[in-house]
PDB file of C-alpha atoms in Angstrom:
ATOM      1  CA  MET A 189     137.867 161.761 120.693  1.00  0.00           C
ATOM      2  CA  THR A 190     134.446 160.628 119.681  1.00  0.00           C
ATOM      3  CA  ARG A 191     133.543 156.989 120.394  1.00  0.00           C
ATOM      4  CA  PRO A 192     131.288 155.171 117.946  1.00  0.00           C
ATOM      5  CA  CYS A 193     127.882 154.299 119.381  1.00  0.00           C
ATOM      6  CA  PRO A 194     127.377 150.556 119.833  1.00  0.00           C
ATOM      7  CA  LYS A 195     124.749 148.926 117.640  1.00  0.00           C
ATOM      8  CA  THR A 196     121.546 148.245 119.490  1.00  0.00           C
ATOM      9  CA  ARG A 197     119.856 144.875 119.070  1.00  0.00           C
ATOM     10  CA  ARG A 198     116.184 144.854 118.307  1.00  0.00           C
ATOM     11  CA  SER A 199     114.184 143.125 120.960  1.00  0.00           C
ATOM     12  CA  PRO A 200     112.083 140.186 119.788  1.00  0.00           C
ATOM     13  CA  SER A 201     109.120 141.870 121.447  1.00  0.00           C
ATOM     14  CA  SER A 202     109.611 145.067 119.423  1.00  0.00           C
ATOM     15  CA  SER A 203     107.600 145.693 116.289  1.00  0.00           C
ATOM     16  CA  GLY A 204     108.819 143.954 113.169  1.00  0.00           C
ATOM     17  CA  ALA A 205     109.235 140.574 111.518  1.00  0.00           C
ATOM     18  CA  PRO A 206     110.238 138.505 114.584  1.00  0.00           C
ATOM     19  CA  ARG A 207     106.666 138.565 115.916  1.00  0.00           C
ATOM     20  CA  ARG A 208     105.222 136.324 113.199  1.00  0.00           C
ATOM     21  CA  PRO A 209     107.129 133.152 114.041  1.00  0.00           C
ATOM     22  CA  LEU A 210     106.298 133.753 117.692  1.00  0.00           C
ATOM     23  CA  ARG A 211     102.600 133.948 116.887  1.00  0.00           C
ATOM     24  CA  ARG A 212     102.791 130.788 114.775  1.00  0.00           C
ATOM     25  CA  LEU A 213     104.589 128.998 117.586  1.00  0.00           C
ATOM     26  CA  LYS A 214     101.925 130.002 120.094  1.00  0.00           C
ATOM     27  CA  LYS A 215      99.172 128.805 117.736  1.00  0.00           C
ATOM     28  CA  ARG A 216     100.959 125.533 117.202  1.00  0.00           C
ATOM     29  CA  GLN A 217     101.302 125.022 120.946  1.00  0.00           C
ATOM     30  CA  THR A 218      97.611 125.793 121.453  1.00  0.00           C
ATOM     31  CA  ASN A 219      96.534 123.233 118.830  1.00  0.00           C
ATOM     32  CA  ARG A 220      98.861 120.667 120.345  1.00  0.00           C
ATOM     33  CA  GLY A 221      97.284 121.231 123.716  1.00  0.00           C
ATOM     34  CA  GLN A 222      93.790 120.798 122.281  1.00  0.00           C
ATOM     35  CA  SER A 223      94.678 117.543 120.504  1.00  0.00           C
ATOM     36  CA  PHE A 224      95.986 116.012 123.733  1.00  0.00           C
ATOM     37  CA  ALA A 225      93.102 117.185 125.923  1.00  0.00           C
ATOM     38  CA  LYS A 226      91.101 114.190 127.194  1.00  0.00           C
ATOM     39  CA  ASN A 227      87.337 113.872 127.425  1.00  0.00           C
ATOM     40  CA  GLU A 228      85.260 112.276 130.186  1.00  0.00           C
ATOM     41  CA  HIS A 229      86.156 108.825 128.819  1.00  0.00           C
ATOM     42  CA  GLY A 230      89.881 109.483 129.163  1.00  0.00           C
ATOM     43  CA  LEU A 231      90.385 109.752 125.393  1.00  0.00           C
ATOM     44  CA  THR A 232      91.811 112.445 123.181  1.00  0.00           C
ATOM     45  CA  GLN A 233      89.780 113.809 120.297  1.00  0.00           C
ATOM     46  CA  LYS A 234      91.595 111.576 117.805  1.00  0.00           C
ATOM     47  CA  GLN A 235      91.191 108.493 119.996  1.00  0.00           C
ATOM     48  CA  GLU A 236      87.457 109.140 120.353  1.00  0.00           C
ATOM     49  CA  LEU A 237      87.154 109.555 116.576  1.00  0.00           C
ATOM     50  CA  PHE A 238      89.092 106.311 116.075  1.00  0.00           C
ATOM     51  CA  CYS A 239      86.505 104.452 118.179  1.00  0.00           C
ATOM     52  CA  TYR A 240      83.612 105.708 116.041  1.00  0.00           C
ATOM     53  CA  GLU A 241      85.476 104.999 112.796  1.00  0.00           C
ATOM     54  CA  PHE A 242      86.402 101.496 113.963  1.00  0.00           C
ATOM     55  CA  LEU A 243      82.734 100.598 114.429  1.00  0.00           C
ATOM     56  CA  ILE A 244      82.016 101.380 110.761  1.00  0.00           C
ATOM     57  CA  ASP A 245      83.895  98.413 109.294  1.00  0.00           C
ATOM     58  CA  LEU A 246      85.979  96.964 112.188  1.00  0.00           C
ATOM     59  CA  ASN A 247      89.109  97.724 110.161  1.00  0.00           C
ATOM     60  CA  ALA A 248      91.530  99.208 112.690  1.00  0.00           C
ATOM     61  CA  THR A 249      94.099 100.417 110.159  1.00  0.00           C
ATOM     62  CA  GLN A 250      91.545 102.246 108.019  1.00  0.00           C
ATOM     63  CA  ALA A 251      89.884 103.626 111.144  1.00  0.00           C
ATOM     64  CA  ALA A 252      93.210 105.105 112.242  1.00  0.00           C
ATOM     65  CA  ILE A 253      93.707 106.726 108.832  1.00  0.00           C
ATOM     66  CA  ARG A 254      90.198 108.201 108.871  1.00  0.00           C
ATOM     67  CA  ALA A 255      90.854 109.470 112.399  1.00  0.00           C
ATOM     68  CA  ASP A 256      93.776 111.511 110.990  1.00  0.00           C
ATOM     69  CA  TYR A 257      96.641 109.308 112.138  1.00  0.00           C
ATOM     70  CA  SER A 258      99.598 109.055 109.775  1.00  0.00           C
ATOM     71  CA  GLU A 259      98.866 106.668 106.921  1.00  0.00           C
ATOM     72  CA  ARG A 260     102.494 105.513 106.993  1.00  0.00           C
ATOM     73  CA  THR A 261     102.235 104.309 110.605  1.00  0.00           C
ATOM     74  CA  ALA A 262      98.483 103.636 110.703  1.00  0.00           C
ATOM     75  CA  ARG A 263      98.843  99.893 111.138  1.00  0.00           C
ATOM     76  CA  SER A 264     101.131 100.079 114.164  1.00  0.00           C
ATOM     77  CA  GLN A 265      99.090 102.951 115.586  1.00  0.00           C
ATOM     78  CA  ALA A 266      95.918 100.899 115.234  1.00  0.00           C
ATOM     79  CA  GLN A 267      97.461  97.951 117.070  1.00  0.00           C
ATOM     80  CA  ARG A 268      98.577 100.238 119.870  1.00  0.00           C
ATOM     81  CA  LEU A 269      95.167 101.910 120.101  1.00  0.00           C
ATOM     82  CA  LEU A 270      93.313  98.607 120.365  1.00  0.00           C
ATOM     83  CA  THR A 271      95.439  97.604 123.365  1.00  0.00           C
ATOM     84  CA  ASN A 272      94.587 100.818 125.205  1.00  0.00           C
ATOM     85  CA  ALA A 273      92.294  99.972 128.158  1.00  0.00           C
ATOM     86  CA  ASP A 274      90.321 103.225 127.872  1.00  0.00           C
ATOM     87  CA  ILE A 275      89.723 102.648 124.153  1.00  0.00           C
ATOM     88  CA  GLN A 276      88.634  99.058 124.767  1.00  0.00           C
ATOM     89  CA  ALA A 277      86.152 100.265 127.400  1.00  0.00           C
ATOM     90  CA  ARG A 278      84.841 102.970 125.051  1.00  0.00           C
ATOM     91  CA  LEU A 279      84.401 100.485 122.199  1.00  0.00           C
ATOM     92  CA  ARG A 280      82.449  98.128 124.448  1.00  0.00           C
ATOM     93  CA  THR A 281      80.176 101.002 125.485  1.00  0.00           C
ATOM     94  CA  LEU A 282      79.601 102.161 121.911  1.00  0.00           C
ATOM     95  CA  MET A 283      78.906  98.623 120.688  1.00  0.00           C
ATOM     96  CA  HIS A 284      76.436  98.070 123.521  1.00  0.00           C
ATOM     97  CA  GLU A 285      74.664 101.337 122.712  1.00  0.00           C
ATOM     98  CA  ARG A 286      74.443 100.388 119.040  1.00  0.00           C
ATOM     99  CA  SER A 287      73.105  96.967 119.955  1.00  0.00           C
ATOM    100  CA  GLN A 288      70.393  98.568 122.075  1.00  0.00           C
ATOM    101  CA  ARG A 289      69.424 100.896 119.224  1.00  0.00           C
ATOM    102  CA  THR A 290      69.265  98.233 116.533  1.00  0.00           C
ATOM    103  CA  GLN A 291      68.242  95.271 118.701  1.00  0.00           C
ATOM    104  CA  ILE A 292      70.936  93.293 116.883  1.00  0.00           C
ATOM    105  CA  THR A 293      73.209  91.323 119.175  1.00  0.00           C
ATOM    106  CA  ALA A 294      76.451  89.511 118.446  1.00  0.00           C
ATOM    107  CA  ASP A 295      74.779  86.196 119.309  1.00  0.00           C
ATOM    108  CA  ALA A 296      72.012  86.829 116.777  1.00  0.00           C
ATOM    109  CA  VAL A 297      74.546  87.524 114.026  1.00  0.00           C
ATOM    110  CA  LEU A 298      76.613  84.472 114.941  1.00  0.00           C
ATOM    111  CA  GLU A 299      73.534  82.257 114.913  1.00  0.00           C
ATOM    112  CA  GLU A 300      72.643  83.402 111.384  1.00  0.00           C
ATOM    113  CA  LEU A 301      76.194  82.794 110.196  1.00  0.00           C
ATOM    114  CA  ALA A 302      76.241  79.386 111.891  1.00  0.00           C
ATOM    115  CA  ALA A 303      72.979  78.412 110.174  1.00  0.00           C
ATOM    116  CA  ILE A 304      74.633  79.088 106.820  1.00  0.00           C
ATOM    117  CA  ALA A 305      78.022  77.612 107.733  1.00  0.00           C
ATOM    118  CA  PHE A 306      76.528  74.333 108.981  1.00  0.00           C
ATOM    119  CA  SER A 307      73.738  73.953 106.437  1.00  0.00           C
ATOM    120  CA  ASN A 308      73.570  70.559 104.778  1.00  0.00           C
ATOM    121  CA  LEU A 309      72.046  69.386 101.497  1.00  0.00           C
ATOM    122  CA  ALA A 310      70.251  66.633 103.386  1.00  0.00           C
ATOM    123  CA  ASP A 311      68.273  69.350 105.174  1.00  0.00           C
ATOM    124  CA  TYR A 312      66.574  70.287 101.914  1.00  0.00           C
ATOM    125  CA  ALA A 313      66.421  67.230  99.686  1.00  0.00           C
ATOM    126  CA  GLU A 314      66.598  63.486  99.555  1.00  0.00           C
ATOM    127  CA  TRP A 315      68.015  61.425  96.756  1.00  0.00           C
ATOM    128  CA  GLY A 316      68.606  57.830  95.829  1.00  0.00           C
ATOM    129  CA  SER A 317      67.452  55.143  93.419  1.00  0.00           C
ATOM    130  CA  GLU A 318      64.109  53.366  93.130  1.00  0.00           C
ATOM    131  CA  MET A 319      63.719  50.403  90.828  1.00  0.00           C
ATOM    132  CA  GLY A 320      66.825  51.424  88.949  1.00  0.00           C
ATOM    133  CA  VAL A 321      65.707  55.024  88.518  1.00  0.00           C
ATOM    134  CA  ASN A 322      67.665  57.796  90.186  1.00  0.00           C
ATOM    135  CA  PHE A 323      65.697  60.563  91.868  1.00  0.00           C
ATOM    136  CA  VAL A 324      66.108  63.816  93.736  1.00  0.00           C
ATOM    137  CA  ARG A 325      63.202  65.139  95.779  1.00  0.00           C
ATOM    138  CA  LEU A 326      63.023  68.470  97.563  1.00  0.00           C
ATOM    139  CA  LYS A 327      61.585  68.415 101.055  1.00  0.00           C
ATOM    140  CA  PRO A 328      58.391  70.409 101.610  1.00  0.00           C
ATOM    141  CA  SER A 329      59.062  73.855 103.039  1.00  0.00           C
ATOM    142  CA  ALA A 330      56.730  73.034 105.942  1.00  0.00           C
ATOM    143  CA  GLU A 331      59.273  70.480 107.150  1.00  0.00           C
ATOM    144  CA  LEU A 332      62.100  73.032 107.298  1.00  0.00           C
ATOM    145  CA  THR A 333      62.948  75.112 110.335  1.00  0.00           C
ATOM    146  CA  ARG A 334      63.293  78.872 110.197  1.00  0.00           C
ATOM    147  CA  LYS A 335      67.081  78.611 110.434  1.00  0.00           C
ATOM    148  CA  GLN A 336      67.207  76.092 107.601  1.00  0.00           C
ATOM    149  CA  THR A 337      65.208  78.360 105.294  1.00  0.00           C
ATOM    150  CA  GLY A 338      67.351  81.305 106.442  1.00  0.00           C
ATOM    151  CA  ALA A 339      70.412  79.544 105.010  1.00  0.00           C
ATOM    152  CA  LEU A 340      68.889  79.694 101.518  1.00  0.00           C
ATOM    153  CA  LYS A 341      69.682  82.565  99.191  1.00  0.00           C
ATOM    154  CA  SER A 342      66.878  82.066  96.686  1.00  0.00           C
ATOM    155  CA  ILE A 343      64.300  79.638  95.290  1.00  0.00           C
ATOM    156  CA  LYS A 344      63.279  80.023  91.655  1.00  0.00           C
ATOM    157  CA  HIS A 345      60.631  78.242  89.623  1.00  0.00           C
ATOM    158  CA  VAL A 346      61.805  77.483  86.083  1.00  0.00           C
ATOM    159  CA  SER A 347      59.433  76.412  83.317  1.00  0.00           C
ATOM    160  CA  LYS A 348      60.620  75.121  79.959  1.00  0.00           C
ATOM    161  CA  ARG A 349      58.142  74.533  77.169  1.00  0.00           C
ATOM    162  CA  GLY A 350      58.975  72.463  74.127  1.00  0.00           C
ATOM    163  CA  LYS A 351      58.660  68.880  72.955  1.00  0.00           C
ATOM    164  CA  THR A 352      58.831  67.959  76.611  1.00  0.00           C
ATOM    165  CA  ASP A 353      57.618  70.416  79.200  1.00  0.00           C
ATOM    166  CA  GLU A 354      59.825  70.827  82.249  1.00  0.00           C
ATOM    167  CA  ASP A 355      59.013  72.487  85.555  1.00  0.00           C
ATOM    168  CA  THR A 356      61.844  72.641  88.012  1.00  0.00           C
ATOM    169  CA  LEU A 357      62.837  74.473  91.174  1.00  0.00           C
ATOM    170  CA  GLU A 358      66.291  75.998  91.508  1.00  0.00           C
ATOM    171  CA  VAL A 359      67.413  76.277  95.136  1.00  0.00           C
ATOM    172  CA  THR A 360      70.506  78.391  95.820  1.00  0.00           C
ATOM    173  CA  PRO A 361      72.079  78.338  99.300  1.00  0.00           C
ATOM    174  CA  HIS A 362      74.170  81.105 100.775  1.00  0.00           C
ATOM    175  CA  ASP A 363      77.958  80.720 100.525  1.00  0.00           C
ATOM    176  CA  LYS A 364      79.058  78.275 103.246  1.00  0.00           C
ATOM    177  CA  LEU A 365      82.766  79.058 102.892  1.00  0.00           C
ATOM    178  CA  SER A 366      82.146  82.783 103.218  1.00  0.00           C
ATOM    179  CA  ALA A 367      80.099  82.212 106.383  1.00  0.00           C
ATOM    180  CA  LEU A 368      82.794  79.969 107.858  1.00  0.00           C
ATOM    181  CA  ASP A 369      85.441  82.557 107.020  1.00  0.00           C
ATOM    182  CA  LYS A 370      83.469  85.313 108.770  1.00  0.00           C
ATOM    183  CA  LEU A 371      82.997  83.135 111.849  1.00  0.00           C
ATOM    184  CA  ALA A 372      86.687  82.273 111.935  1.00  0.00           C
ATOM    185  CA  LYS A 373      87.688  85.940 111.713  1.00  0.00           C
ATOM    186  CA  HIS A 374      85.201  86.965 114.393  1.00  0.00           C
ATOM    187  CA  LEU A 375      86.527  84.294 116.749  1.00  0.00           C
ATOM    188  CA  ASN A 376      90.189  85.121 115.996  1.00  0.00           C
ATOM    189  CA  LEU A 377      90.964  81.773 114.408  1.00  0.00           C
ATOM    190  CA  TYR A 378      93.327  83.443 111.941  1.00  0.00           C
ATOM    191  CA  GLY A 379      96.610  85.007 112.959  1.00  0.00           C
ATOM    192  CA  GLU A 380      98.211  88.060 111.354  1.00  0.00           C
ATOM    193  CA  HIS A 381      99.325  86.028 108.338  1.00  0.00           C
ATOM    194  CA  GLY A 382      96.348  83.686 108.165  1.00  0.00           C
ATOM    195  CA  GLU A 383      97.753  81.200 110.669  1.00  0.00           C
ATOM    196  CA  SER A 384      96.014  79.819 113.747  1.00  0.00           C
ATOM    197  CA  GLU A 385      96.170  81.938 116.878  1.00  0.00           C
ATOM    198  CA  GLY A 386      96.727  78.825 118.953  1.00  0.00           C
ATOM    199  CA  ALA A 387      94.809  76.339 121.035  1.00  0.00           C
ATOM    200  CA  SER A 388      92.877  78.894 123.064  1.00  0.00           C
ATOM    201  CA  GLY A 389      91.381  80.633 120.015  1.00  0.00           C
ATOM    202  CA  PHE A 390      90.608  77.317 118.356  1.00  0.00           C
ATOM    203  CA  GLU A 391      88.957  75.874 121.454  1.00  0.00           C
ATOM    204  CA  GLU A 392      86.862  79.011 121.899  1.00  0.00           C
ATOM    205  CA  MET A 393      85.680  78.789 118.309  1.00  0.00           C
ATOM    206  CA  ILE A 394      84.784  75.096 118.675  1.00  0.00           C
ATOM    207  CA  ASP A 395      82.847  75.711 121.893  1.00  0.00           C
ATOM    208  CA  GLN A 396      80.817  78.594 120.493  1.00  0.00           C
ATOM    209  CA  LEU A 397      80.085  76.980 117.146  1.00  0.00           C
ATOM    210  CA  ALA A 398      79.187  73.662 118.787  1.00  0.00           C
ATOM    211  CA  ARG A 399      76.670  75.470 120.982  1.00  0.00           C
ATOM    212  CA  LEU A 400      75.153  77.239 117.978  1.00  0.00           C
ATOM    213  CA  ARG A 401      75.005  74.019 115.967  1.00  0.00           C
ATOM    214  CA  THR A 402      73.256  72.195 118.821  1.00  0.00           C
ATOM    215  CA  GLN A 403      70.644  74.952 118.977  1.00  0.00           C
ATOM    216  CA  ARG A 404      70.125  74.776 115.210  1.00  0.00           C
ATOM    217  CA  GLU A 405      69.720  70.967 115.226  1.00  0.00           C
ATOM    218  CA  ARG A 406      67.118  71.260 117.964  1.00  0.00           C
ATOM    219  CA  GLY A 407      65.250  73.734 115.771  1.00  0.00           C
ATOM    220  CA  ASP A 408      65.476  76.536 118.334  1.00  0.00           C
ATOM    221  CA  ASP A 409      64.425  79.879 116.906  1.00  0.00           C
TER     222      ASP A 409
END
């Protein structure tokens, strides 16, 4: 009696269709290994890219998206990345290197913002009444400090000719509220929903801005 031959199974390593998914799997594993490889700073390729993207606009969520993190979870990813000690160290290094290249320091930027934020109309003009006549007089530019003039956006001479000729100066200061808002954000005065971060953040802001205002009032350049 003849017995039927059992069916032989094709080995996955034999020629045929099964090889393709195996090759794709190996490629996927290789890419995964590359993405998690760390550089000399202890960061993966995506983490290093995040650091460079963050320096563009200091927007952590957008930096995470541009660094190829999921847009759906970019906000939480960004928060996690900014708490990573290696990333914090890398950001400090990159910011220091940029400061050396441009010769622009954080203190210099804060001083310019403080000059605008704490500018006062009395720095540029005096007004009152003399013999029943109201007046407004601009102070000569020679009496203004460099920081006081730096808080001005523009000065324009306007001439009007008619029955009565008029020559006036229009002085436009920079936006004080915008400068204050930038200072508050830089010093972490605002919380996630626009609320105060607490006493420590507020006290730090007061200390730094008080120091900058004292320097400005002394006329330090």
